[in-house]
Short mmCIF file of C-alpha atoms in Angstrom, two decimals:
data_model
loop_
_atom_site.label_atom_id
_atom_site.label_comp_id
_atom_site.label_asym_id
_atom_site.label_seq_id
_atom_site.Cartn_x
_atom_site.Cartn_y
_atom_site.Cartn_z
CA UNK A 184 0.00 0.00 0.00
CA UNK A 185 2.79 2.41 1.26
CA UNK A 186 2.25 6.00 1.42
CA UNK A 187 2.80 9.33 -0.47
CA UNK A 188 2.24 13.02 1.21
CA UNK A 189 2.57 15.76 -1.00
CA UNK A 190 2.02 19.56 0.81
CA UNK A 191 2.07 23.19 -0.63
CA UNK A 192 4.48 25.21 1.41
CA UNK A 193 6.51 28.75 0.70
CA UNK A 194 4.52 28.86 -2.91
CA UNK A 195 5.92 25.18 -4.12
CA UNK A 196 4.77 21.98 -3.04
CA UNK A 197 7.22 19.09 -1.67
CA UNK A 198 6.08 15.44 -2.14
CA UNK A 199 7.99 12.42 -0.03
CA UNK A 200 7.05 8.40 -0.26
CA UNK A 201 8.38 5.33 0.72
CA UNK A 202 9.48 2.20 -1.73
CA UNK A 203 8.38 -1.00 -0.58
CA UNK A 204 6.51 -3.25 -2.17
CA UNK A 205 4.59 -5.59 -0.70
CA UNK A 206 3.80 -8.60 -2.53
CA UNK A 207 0.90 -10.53 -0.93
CA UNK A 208 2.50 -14.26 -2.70
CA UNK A 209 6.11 -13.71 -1.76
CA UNK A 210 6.91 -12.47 1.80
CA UNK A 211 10.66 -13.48 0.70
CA UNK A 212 10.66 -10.29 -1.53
CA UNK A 213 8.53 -8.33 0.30
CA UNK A 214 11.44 -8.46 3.03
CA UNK A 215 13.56 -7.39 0.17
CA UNK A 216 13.22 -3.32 1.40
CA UNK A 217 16.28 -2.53 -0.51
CA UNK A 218 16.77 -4.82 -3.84
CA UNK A 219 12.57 -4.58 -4.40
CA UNK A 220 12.18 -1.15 -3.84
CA UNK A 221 10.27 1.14 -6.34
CA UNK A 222 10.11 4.99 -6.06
CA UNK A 223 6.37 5.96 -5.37
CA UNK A 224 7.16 9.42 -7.21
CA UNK A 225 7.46 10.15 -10.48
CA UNK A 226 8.47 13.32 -12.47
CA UNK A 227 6.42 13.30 -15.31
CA UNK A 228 7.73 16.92 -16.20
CA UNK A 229 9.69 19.69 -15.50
CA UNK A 230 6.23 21.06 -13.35
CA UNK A 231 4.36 18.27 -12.60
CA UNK A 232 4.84 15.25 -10.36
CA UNK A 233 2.56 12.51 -9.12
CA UNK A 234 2.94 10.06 -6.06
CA UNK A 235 1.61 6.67 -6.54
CA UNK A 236 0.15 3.81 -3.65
CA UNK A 237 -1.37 0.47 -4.23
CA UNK A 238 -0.96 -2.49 -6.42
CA UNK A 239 1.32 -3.36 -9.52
CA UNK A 240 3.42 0.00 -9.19
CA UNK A 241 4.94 -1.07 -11.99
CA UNK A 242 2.63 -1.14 -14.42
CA UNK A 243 1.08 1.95 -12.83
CA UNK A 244 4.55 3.73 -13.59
CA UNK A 245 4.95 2.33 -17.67
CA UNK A 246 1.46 3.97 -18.15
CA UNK A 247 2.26 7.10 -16.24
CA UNK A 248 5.27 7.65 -18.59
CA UNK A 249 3.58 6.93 -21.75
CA UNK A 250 1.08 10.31 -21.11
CA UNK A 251 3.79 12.20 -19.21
CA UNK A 252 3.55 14.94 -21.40
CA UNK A 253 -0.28 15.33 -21.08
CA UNK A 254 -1.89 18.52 -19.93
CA UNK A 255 -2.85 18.24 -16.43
CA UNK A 256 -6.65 17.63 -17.58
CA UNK A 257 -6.17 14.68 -19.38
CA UNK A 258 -3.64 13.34 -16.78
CA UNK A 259 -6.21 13.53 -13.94
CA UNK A 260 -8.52 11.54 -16.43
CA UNK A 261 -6.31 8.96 -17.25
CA UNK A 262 -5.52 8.45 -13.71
CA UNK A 263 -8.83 8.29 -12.70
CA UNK A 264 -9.57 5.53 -15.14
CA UNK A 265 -6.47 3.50 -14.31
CA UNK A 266 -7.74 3.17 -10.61
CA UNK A 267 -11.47 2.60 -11.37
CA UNK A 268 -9.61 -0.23 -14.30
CA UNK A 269 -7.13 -1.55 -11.58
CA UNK A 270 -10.45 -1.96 -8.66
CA UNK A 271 -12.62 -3.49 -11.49
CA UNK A 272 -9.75 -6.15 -11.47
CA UNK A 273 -9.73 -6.15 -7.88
CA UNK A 274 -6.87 -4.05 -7.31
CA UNK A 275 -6.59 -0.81 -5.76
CA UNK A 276 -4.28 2.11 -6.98
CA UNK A 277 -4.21 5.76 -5.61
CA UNK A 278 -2.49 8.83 -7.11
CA UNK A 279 -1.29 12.30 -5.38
CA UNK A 280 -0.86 14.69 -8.50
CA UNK A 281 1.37 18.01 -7.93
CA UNK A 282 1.23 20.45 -10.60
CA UNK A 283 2.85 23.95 -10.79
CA UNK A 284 1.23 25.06 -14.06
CA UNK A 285 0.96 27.89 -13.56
CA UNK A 286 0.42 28.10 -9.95
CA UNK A 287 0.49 24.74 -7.07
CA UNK A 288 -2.18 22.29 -7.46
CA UNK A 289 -2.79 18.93 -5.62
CA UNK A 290 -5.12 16.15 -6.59
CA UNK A 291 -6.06 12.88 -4.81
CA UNK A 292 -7.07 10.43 -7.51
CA UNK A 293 -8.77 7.42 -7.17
CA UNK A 294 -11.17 4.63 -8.23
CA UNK A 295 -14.27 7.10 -6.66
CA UNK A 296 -12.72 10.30 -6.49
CA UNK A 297 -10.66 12.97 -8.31
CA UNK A 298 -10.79 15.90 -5.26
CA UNK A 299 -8.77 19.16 -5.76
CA UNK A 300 -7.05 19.80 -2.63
CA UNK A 301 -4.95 22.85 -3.37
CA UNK A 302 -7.28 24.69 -0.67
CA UNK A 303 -6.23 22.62 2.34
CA UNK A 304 -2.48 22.52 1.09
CA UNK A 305 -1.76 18.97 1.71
CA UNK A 306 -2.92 15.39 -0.12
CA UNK A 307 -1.70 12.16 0.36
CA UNK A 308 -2.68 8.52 -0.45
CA UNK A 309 -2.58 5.24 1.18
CA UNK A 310 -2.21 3.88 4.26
CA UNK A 311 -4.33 5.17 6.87
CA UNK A 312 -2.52 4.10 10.05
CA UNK A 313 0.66 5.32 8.21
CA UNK A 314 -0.83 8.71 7.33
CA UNK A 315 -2.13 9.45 11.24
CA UNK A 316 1.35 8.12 12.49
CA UNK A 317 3.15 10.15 9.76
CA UNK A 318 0.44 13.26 11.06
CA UNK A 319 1.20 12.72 14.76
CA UNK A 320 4.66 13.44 13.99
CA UNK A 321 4.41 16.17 11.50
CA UNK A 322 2.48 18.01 13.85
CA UNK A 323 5.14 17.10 17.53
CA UNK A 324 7.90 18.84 14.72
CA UNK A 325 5.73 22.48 14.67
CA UNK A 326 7.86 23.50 17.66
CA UNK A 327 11.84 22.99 17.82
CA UNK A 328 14.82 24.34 15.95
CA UNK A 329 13.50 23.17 12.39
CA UNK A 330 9.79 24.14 13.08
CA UNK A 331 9.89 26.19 9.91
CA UNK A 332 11.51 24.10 7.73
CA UNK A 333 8.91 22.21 6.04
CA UNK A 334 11.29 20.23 4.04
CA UNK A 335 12.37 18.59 6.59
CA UNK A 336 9.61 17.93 9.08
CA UNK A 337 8.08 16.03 5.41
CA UNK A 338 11.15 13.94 5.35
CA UNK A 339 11.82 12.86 8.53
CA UNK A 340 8.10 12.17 9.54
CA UNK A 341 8.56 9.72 6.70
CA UNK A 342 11.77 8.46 7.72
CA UNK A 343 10.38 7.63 11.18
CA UNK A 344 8.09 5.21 9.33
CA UNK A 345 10.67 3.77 7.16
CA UNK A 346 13.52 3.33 9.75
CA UNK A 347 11.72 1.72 12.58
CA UNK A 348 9.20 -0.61 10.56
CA UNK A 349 5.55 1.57 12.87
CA UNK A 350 3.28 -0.03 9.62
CA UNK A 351 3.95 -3.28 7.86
CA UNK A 352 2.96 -1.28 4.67
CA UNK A 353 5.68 1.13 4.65
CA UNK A 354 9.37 0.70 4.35
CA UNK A 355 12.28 1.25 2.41
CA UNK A 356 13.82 4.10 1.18
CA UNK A 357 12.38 7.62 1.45
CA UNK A 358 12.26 9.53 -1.70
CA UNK A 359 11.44 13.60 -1.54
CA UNK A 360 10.86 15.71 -4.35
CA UNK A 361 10.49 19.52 -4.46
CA UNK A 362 9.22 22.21 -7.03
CA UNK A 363 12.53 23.99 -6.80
CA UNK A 364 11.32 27.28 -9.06
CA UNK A 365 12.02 26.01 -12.49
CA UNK A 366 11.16 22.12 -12.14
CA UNK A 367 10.42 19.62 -9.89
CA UNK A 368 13.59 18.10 -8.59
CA UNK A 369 14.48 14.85 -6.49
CA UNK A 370 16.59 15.53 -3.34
CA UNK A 371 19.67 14.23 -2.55
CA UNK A 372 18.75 13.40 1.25
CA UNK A 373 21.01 11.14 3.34
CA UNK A 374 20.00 8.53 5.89
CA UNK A 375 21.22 6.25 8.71
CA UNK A 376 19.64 3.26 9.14
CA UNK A 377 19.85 1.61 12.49
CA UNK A 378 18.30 -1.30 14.32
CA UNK A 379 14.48 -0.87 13.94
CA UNK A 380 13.76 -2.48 17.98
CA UNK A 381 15.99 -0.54 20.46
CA UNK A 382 15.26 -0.74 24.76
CA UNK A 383 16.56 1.67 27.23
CA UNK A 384 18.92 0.55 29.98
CA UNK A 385 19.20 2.27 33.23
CA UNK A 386 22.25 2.20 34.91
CA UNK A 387 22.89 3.81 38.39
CA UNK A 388 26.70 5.43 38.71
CA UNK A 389 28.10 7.75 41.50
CA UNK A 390 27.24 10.99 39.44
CA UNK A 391 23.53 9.82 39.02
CA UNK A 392 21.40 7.98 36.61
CA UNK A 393 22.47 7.14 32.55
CA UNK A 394 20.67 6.20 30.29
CA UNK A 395 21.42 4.71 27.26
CA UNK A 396 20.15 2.17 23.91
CA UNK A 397 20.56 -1.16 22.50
CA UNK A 398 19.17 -3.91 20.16
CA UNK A 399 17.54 -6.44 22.64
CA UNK A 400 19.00 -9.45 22.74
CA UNK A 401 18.15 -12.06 19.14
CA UNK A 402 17.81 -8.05 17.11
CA UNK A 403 20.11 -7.00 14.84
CA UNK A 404 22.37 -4.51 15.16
CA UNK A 405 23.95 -3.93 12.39
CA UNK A 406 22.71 -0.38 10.44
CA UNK A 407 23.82 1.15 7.16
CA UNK A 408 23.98 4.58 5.02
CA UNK A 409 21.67 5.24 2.25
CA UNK A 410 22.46 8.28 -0.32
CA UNK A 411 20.62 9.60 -2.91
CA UNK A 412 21.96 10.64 -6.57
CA UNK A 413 18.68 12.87 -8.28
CA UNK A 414 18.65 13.13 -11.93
CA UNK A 415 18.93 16.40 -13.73
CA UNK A 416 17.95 17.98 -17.36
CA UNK A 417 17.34 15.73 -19.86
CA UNK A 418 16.92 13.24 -17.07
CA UNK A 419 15.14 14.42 -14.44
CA UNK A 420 13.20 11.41 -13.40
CA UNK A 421 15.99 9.42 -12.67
CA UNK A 422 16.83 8.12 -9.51
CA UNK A 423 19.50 6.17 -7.55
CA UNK A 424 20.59 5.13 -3.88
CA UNK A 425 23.46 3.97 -2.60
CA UNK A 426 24.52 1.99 0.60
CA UNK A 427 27.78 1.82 0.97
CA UNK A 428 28.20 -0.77 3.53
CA UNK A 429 26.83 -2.90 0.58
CA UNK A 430 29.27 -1.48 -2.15
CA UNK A 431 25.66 -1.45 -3.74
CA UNK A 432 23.57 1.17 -5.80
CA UNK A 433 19.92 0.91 -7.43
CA UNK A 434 19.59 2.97 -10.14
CA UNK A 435 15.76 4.22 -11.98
CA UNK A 436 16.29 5.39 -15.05
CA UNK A 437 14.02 8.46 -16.57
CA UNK A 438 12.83 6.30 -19.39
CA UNK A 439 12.00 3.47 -17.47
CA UNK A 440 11.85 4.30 -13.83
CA UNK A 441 9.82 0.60 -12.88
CA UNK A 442 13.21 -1.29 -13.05
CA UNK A 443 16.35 -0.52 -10.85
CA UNK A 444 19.98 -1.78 -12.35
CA UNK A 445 21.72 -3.26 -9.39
CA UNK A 446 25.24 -1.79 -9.67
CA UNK A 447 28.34 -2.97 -7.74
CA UNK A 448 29.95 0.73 -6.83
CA UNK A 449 32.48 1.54 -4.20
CA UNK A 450 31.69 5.28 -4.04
CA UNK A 451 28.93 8.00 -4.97
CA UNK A 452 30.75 9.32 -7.30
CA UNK A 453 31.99 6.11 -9.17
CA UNK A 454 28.07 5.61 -9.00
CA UNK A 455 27.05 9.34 -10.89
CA UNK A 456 30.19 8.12 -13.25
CA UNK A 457 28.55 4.88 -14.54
CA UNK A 458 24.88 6.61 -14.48
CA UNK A 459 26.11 8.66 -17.13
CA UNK A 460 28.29 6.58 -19.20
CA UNK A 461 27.24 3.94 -19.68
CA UNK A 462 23.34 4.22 -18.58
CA UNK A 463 22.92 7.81 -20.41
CA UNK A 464 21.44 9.09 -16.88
CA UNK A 465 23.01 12.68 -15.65
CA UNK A 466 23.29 12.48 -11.68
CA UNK A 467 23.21 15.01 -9.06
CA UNK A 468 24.80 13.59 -5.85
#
């Protein structure tokens, strides 16, 4: 299911998602966070993205890119009838579409709704319990040293969800894209990854109580990195991360951002290096 928040903030509109994919025959892959991810947003253009949730994201995303360059009209129609097509079938498929043509726009698309929701800045799709989780801590982050930095209260409200497994639904990478004044870009966010079950010991000491975390015992505790390269002009869709504790990189490329190529890099830059040459995709990183 997974879930996508888009909100309109500062005159642009930021969108973040997860990548997991759950697949209801294989629990095998669906533990696969990192090797079966898929990015839930898509750049169709230079001002318009869309965040996708439900079933078969990747025949969702081959269709999306075949009308990318659709006016906005005809892209909320299309959508519409790929979800009311996906729950005739018995699927389910939801779309958040940003648009900054001319000014922001959201739209939450689905099998019995296409709502405009410019007015209340803010759509999202799936998950429920993920949404009010991913709400609860939006909302905690109003206060604090990055209270007005709305950039950042999107992504790490998401990262909470992705880091410390709060919804089976939601997992994997987090993927953020912004309207950055000429075209909707990815960002290059970083992330530590740590044990997703931690418990507090107490210990008592001459100078007073500490505090401090670990795994319990039978969790692992092993974490890792994860950095983002973000495609630029001509490729702006294109998309790659990067663990490094893996020597391992997943790159979506703008023509056919459904598939990752697994790549065996020792560096981000060695990684932007073979995303140009020899994939064609230009990297930001």
């Amino acid at each position: 299911m997974s879930l996508v928040v888009a909100q309109i903030h500062d005159g642009r509109i930021s969108l973040v998602a997860d990548t997991k994919i759950t697949d209801y025959n294989d629990v095998t892959k669906t533990r696969r966070v990192l090797t079966n991810a898929v990015p839930k947003i898509l750049i169709l253009r230079e001002r318009v993205a869309v965040g996708i949730t439900g079933d078969n994201h990747h025949l969702v995303l081959q269709k999306l890119v075949e009308i990318r360059d659709e006016p906005l009209a005809v892209l909320r129609e299309q959508m519409h009838e790929i979800a009311v097509r996906w729950d005739s079938h018995g699927s389910v498929v939801s779309f958040v579409l940003a648009g900054m043509e001319p000014e922001a726009q959201l739209w939450e698309i689905g099998p019995d709704t296409a709502e405009e929701r410019t007015a209340y800045n803010r759509a999202w799709a799936g998950d429920l319990a993920a949404y009010n989780y991913f709400r609860q801590r939006f909302d905690e982050s109003a206060t604090g040293y990055y209270s007005s930095d709305m950039g950042w209260r999107l992504l790490s409200s998401m990262q909470w969800l992705t880091s410390f497994n709060v919804v089976e639904s939601v997992g994997g990478f987090v993927t953020r894209a912004c309207f950055t004044g000429e075209s909707f870009k990815f960002i290059g966010d970083f992330a530590i990854v740590g044990p997703w079950l931690m418990e507090m010991i107490r210990e008592e000491t001459p100078e007073g109580a500490k505090l401090a975390l670990r795994p319990p015992r039978g969790i692992d505790p092993r974490g890792y990195q994860v950095f983002t390269a973000t495609g630029r002009t001509p490729t702006i869709s294109a998309l790659a991360y990067f663990v490094p504790q893996a020597r391992r990189a997943w790159l979506f490329r703008h023509e056919t951002p459904w598939e990752s190529v697994g790549l065996n890099v020792s560096s981000l830059a060695e990684l932007l290096a073979v995303g140009a040459s020899e994939y064609g995709q230009n990297l930001d990183g």
